[in-house]
Tab-separated table of C-alpha atoms in Angstrom:
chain	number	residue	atom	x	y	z
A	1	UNK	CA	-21.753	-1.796	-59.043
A	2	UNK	CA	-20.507	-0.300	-55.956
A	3	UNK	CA	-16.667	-0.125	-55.333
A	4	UNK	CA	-15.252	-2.792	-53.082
A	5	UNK	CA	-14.167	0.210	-50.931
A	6	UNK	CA	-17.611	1.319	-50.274
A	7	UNK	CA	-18.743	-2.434	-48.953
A	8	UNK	CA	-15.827	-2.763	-46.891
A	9	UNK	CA	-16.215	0.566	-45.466
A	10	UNK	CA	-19.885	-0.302	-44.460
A	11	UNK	CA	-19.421	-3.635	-43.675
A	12	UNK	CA	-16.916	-2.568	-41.294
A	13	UNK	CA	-19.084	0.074	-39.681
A	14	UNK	CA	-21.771	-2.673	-39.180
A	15	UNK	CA	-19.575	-4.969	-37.530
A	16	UNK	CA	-18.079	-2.361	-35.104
A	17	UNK	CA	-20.950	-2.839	-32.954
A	18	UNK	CA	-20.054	-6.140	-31.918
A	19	UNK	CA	-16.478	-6.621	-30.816
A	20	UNK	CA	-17.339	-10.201	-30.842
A	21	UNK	CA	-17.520	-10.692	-34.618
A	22	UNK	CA	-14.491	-8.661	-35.270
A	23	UNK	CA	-12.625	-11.167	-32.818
A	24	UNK	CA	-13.633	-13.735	-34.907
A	25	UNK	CA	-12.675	-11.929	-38.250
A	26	UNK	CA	-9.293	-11.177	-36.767
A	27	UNK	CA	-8.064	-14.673	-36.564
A	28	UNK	CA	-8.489	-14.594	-40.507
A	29	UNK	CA	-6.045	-11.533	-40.625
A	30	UNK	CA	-5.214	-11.348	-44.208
A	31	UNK	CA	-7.122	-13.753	-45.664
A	32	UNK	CA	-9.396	-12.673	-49.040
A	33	UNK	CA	-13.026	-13.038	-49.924
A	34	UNK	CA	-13.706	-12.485	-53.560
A	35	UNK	CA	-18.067	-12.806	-54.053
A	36	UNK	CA	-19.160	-12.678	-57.415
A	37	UNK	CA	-22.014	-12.366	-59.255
A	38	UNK	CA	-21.551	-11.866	-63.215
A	39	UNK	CA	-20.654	-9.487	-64.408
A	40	UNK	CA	-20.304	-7.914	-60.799
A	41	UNK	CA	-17.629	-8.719	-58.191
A	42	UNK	CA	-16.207	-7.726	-55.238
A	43	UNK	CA	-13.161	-8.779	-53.423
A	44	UNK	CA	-12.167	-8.418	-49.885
A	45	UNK	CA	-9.469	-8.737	-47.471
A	46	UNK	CA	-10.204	-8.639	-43.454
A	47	UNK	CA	-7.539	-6.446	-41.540
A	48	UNK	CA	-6.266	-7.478	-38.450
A	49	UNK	CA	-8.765	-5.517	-36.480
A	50	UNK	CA	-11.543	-8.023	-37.893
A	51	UNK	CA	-12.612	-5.285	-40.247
A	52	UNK	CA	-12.389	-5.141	-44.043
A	53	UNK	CA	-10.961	-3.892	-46.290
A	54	UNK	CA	-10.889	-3.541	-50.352
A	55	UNK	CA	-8.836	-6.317	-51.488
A	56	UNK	CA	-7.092	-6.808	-54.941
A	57	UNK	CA	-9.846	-7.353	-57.281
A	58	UNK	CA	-7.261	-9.097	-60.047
A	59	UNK	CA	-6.842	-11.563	-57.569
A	60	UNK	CA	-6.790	-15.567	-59.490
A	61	UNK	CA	-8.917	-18.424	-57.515
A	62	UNK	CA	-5.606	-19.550	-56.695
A	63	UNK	CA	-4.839	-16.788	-54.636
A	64	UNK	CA	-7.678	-15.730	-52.608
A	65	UNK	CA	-9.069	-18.013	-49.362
A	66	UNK	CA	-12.866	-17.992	-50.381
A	67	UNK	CA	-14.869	-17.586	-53.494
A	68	UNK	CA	-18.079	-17.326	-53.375
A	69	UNK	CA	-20.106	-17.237	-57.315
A	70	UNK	CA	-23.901	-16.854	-57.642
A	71	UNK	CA	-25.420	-17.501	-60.610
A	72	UNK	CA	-27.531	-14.201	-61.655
A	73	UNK	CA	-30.407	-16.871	-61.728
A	74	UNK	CA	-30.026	-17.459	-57.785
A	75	UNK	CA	-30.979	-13.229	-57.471
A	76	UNK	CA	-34.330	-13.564	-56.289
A	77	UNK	CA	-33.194	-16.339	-53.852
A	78	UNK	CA	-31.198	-14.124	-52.001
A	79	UNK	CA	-34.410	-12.854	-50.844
A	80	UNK	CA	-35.385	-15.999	-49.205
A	81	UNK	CA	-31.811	-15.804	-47.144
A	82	UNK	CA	-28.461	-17.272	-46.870
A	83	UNK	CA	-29.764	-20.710	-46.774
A	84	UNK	CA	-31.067	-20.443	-50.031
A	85	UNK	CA	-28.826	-18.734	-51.817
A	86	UNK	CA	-25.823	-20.335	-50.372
A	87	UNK	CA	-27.340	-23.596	-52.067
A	88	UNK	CA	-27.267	-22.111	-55.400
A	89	UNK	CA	-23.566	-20.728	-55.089
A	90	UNK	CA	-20.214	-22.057	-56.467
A	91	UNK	CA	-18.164	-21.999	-53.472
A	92	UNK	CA	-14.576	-22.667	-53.387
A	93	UNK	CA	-11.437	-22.330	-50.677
A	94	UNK	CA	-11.827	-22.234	-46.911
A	95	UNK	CA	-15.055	-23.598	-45.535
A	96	UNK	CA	-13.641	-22.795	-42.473
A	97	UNK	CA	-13.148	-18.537	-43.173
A	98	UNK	CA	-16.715	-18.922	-45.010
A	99	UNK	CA	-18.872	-20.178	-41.957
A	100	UNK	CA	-16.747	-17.523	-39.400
A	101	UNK	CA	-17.824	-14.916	-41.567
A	102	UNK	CA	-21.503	-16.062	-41.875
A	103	UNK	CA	-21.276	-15.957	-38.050
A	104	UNK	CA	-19.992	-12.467	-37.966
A	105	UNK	CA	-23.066	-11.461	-40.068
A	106	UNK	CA	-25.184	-12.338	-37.719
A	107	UNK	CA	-25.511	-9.362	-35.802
A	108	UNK	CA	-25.435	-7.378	-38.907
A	109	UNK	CA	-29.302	-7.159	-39.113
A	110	UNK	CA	-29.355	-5.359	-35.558
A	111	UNK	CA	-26.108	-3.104	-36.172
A	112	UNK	CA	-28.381	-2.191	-39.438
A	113	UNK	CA	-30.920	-0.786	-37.451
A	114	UNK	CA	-28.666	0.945	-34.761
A	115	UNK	CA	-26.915	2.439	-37.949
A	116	UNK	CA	-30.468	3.216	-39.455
A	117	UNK	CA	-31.848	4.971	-35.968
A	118	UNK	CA	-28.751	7.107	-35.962
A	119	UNK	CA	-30.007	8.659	-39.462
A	120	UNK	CA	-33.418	8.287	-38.888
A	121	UNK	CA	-34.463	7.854	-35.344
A	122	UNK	CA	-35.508	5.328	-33.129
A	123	UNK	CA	-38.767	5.414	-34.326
A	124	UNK	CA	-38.602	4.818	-37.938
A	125	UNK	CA	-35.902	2.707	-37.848
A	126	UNK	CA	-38.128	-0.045	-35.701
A	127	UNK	CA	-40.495	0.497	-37.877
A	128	UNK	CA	-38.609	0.013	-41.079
A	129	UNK	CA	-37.145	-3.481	-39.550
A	130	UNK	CA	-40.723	-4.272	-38.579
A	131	UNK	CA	-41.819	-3.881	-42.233
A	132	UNK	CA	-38.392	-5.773	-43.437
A	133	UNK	CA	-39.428	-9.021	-41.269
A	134	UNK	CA	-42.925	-9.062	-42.311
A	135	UNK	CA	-42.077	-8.718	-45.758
A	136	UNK	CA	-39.220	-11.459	-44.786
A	137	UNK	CA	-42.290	-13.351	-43.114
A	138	UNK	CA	-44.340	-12.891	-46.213
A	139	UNK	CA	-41.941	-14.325	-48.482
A	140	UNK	CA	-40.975	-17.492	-46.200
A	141	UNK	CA	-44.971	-18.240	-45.416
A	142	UNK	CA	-45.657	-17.980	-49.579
A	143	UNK	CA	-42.713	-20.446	-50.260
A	144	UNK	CA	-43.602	-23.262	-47.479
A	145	UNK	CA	-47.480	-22.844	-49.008
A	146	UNK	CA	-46.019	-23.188	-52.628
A	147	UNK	CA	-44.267	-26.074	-51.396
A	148	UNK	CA	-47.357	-27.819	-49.906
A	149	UNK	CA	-49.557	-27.213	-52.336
A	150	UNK	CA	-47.049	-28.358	-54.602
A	151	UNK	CA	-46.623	-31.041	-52.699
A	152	UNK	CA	-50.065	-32.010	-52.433
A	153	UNK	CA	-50.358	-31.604	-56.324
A	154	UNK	CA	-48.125	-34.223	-57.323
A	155	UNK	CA	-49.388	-36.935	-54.867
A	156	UNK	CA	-52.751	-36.175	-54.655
A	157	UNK	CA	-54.212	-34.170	-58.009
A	158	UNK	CA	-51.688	-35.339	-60.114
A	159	UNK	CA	-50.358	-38.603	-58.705
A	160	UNK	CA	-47.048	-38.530	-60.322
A	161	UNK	CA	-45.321	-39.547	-56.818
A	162	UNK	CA	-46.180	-42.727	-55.388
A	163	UNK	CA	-47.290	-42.702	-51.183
A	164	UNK	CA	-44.801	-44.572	-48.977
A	165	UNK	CA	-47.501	-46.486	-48.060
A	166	UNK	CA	-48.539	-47.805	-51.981
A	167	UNK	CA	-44.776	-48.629	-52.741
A	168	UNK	CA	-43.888	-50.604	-50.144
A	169	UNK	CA	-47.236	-52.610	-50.822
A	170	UNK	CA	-45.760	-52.730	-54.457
A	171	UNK	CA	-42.687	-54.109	-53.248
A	172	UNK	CA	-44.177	-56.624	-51.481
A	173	UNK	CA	-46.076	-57.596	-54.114
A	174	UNK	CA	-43.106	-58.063	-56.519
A	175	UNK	CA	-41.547	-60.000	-53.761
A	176	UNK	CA	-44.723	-62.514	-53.615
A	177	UNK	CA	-44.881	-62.554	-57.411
A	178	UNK	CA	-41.467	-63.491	-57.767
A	179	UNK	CA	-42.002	-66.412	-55.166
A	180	UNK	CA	-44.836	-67.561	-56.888
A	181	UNK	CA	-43.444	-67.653	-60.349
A	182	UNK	CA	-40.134	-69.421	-58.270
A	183	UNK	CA	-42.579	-72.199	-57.580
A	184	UNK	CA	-44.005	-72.477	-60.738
A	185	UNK	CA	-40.854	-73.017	-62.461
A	186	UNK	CA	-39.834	-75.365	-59.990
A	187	UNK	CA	-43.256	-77.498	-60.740
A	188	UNK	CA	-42.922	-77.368	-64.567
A	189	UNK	CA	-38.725	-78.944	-63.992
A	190	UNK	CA	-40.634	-82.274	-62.075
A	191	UNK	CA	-42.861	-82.389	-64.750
A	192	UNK	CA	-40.679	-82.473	-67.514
C-alpha cells in the first residue's frame, strides 16, 4: 500500500493546477479524511492552502470529519466511477467536506494529463487519456447493454417481472372480482 505521504503529496500536485479547488479545500482547513479499503487505509488532513497532507492514521471514527469504507467487493466498481462506487461505500461524518472534495476532483483527470505531458509529452499523454476514455467508454457501453439485455430477460424471455401494463389490468381485475363477490354475498343475506 502506498504511504499516506505519497497520496497527499500527489494529490496535492494534481490539485495545484486549479487554484479553484484548493479554495474550496481551504475552507476545510484541518479537517481529516480517513478512506479505507481492508486491509488498506489511508488518512488525510487538508492544510490550509487546500492541499493535503498525511494525517494521523490511528485516528478513531470519532475523531476524523469523513470516513469513507469500501468493501474489497466494490474494487471492480471503482472502474465504473464515483457513482458507483460511492453506492457501495460505508460513509460516515461530514457530507458536507465529502461532496467539496468530490468537486475538487474534478479537474483531477485534466491536471493528470498536464502532469503526464510534462513526463511524457504532449503527444503521448493525449493519447494515453484518449485510450483511458475509450476504455472508460467501453466499460460504461458493456454495463448499460448488460443492463438491457438483462432487462429484457426478465420481462420478456423469462417473465419473472410483470409489465406495468399487465398489473394494473390485474389490479383492476381484483377490484371487479371483489365487487362481484360483494354482490353475491349481499344476494345470498336476502335469501336467507
Amino acid at each position: 500500500m502506498l504511504p499516506s505521504s505519497l497520496i497527499a503529496r500527489a494529490l496535492s500536485k494534481l490539485l495545484s493546477h486549479d487554484d479553484a479547488a484548493r479554495k474550496l479545500l481551504a475552507t476545510h482547513a484541518g479537517e481529516t479524511v480517513q478512506v479505507r479499503m481492508p486491509p488498506f487505509s489511508t488518512t488525510l488532513k487538508i492544510s490550509e492552502a487546500g492541499d493535503f497532507v498525511a494525517g494521523d492514521s490511528s485516528l478513531s471514527d470519532k475523531d476524523l470529519s469523513v470516513s469513507v469504507e469500501f468493501p474489497l467487493t466494490s474494487l471492480p466498481l471503482i472502474a465504473q466511477g464515483k457513482d458507483a462506487a460511492l453506492r457501495s461505500a460505508k460513509i460516515s461524518g461530514q457530507a458536507a467536506l465529502l461532496q467539496d472534495i468530490s468537486k475538487a476532483f474534478a479537474s483531477l483527470p485534466l491536471a493528470a494529463e498536464a502532469e503526464l505531458e510534462r513526463v511524457v509529452g504532449p503527444i503521448f499523454a493525449t493519447e494515453a487519456v484518449r485510450f483511458l476514455k475509450a476504455l472508460k467508454a467501453l466499460g460504461d457501453n458493456a454495463q448499460s447493454s448488460l443492463h438491457e439485455a438483462g432487462k429484457r430477460y426478465l420481462h420478456d424471455e423469462a417473465q419473472l417481472v410483470a409489465e406495468r401494463d399487465d398489473v394494473s389490468q390485474f389490479v383492476s381485475d381484483i377490484q371487479r372480482l371483489r365487487i362481484d363477490v360483494q354482490r353475491l354475498q349481499a344476494r345470498v343475506a336476502r335469501l336467507a
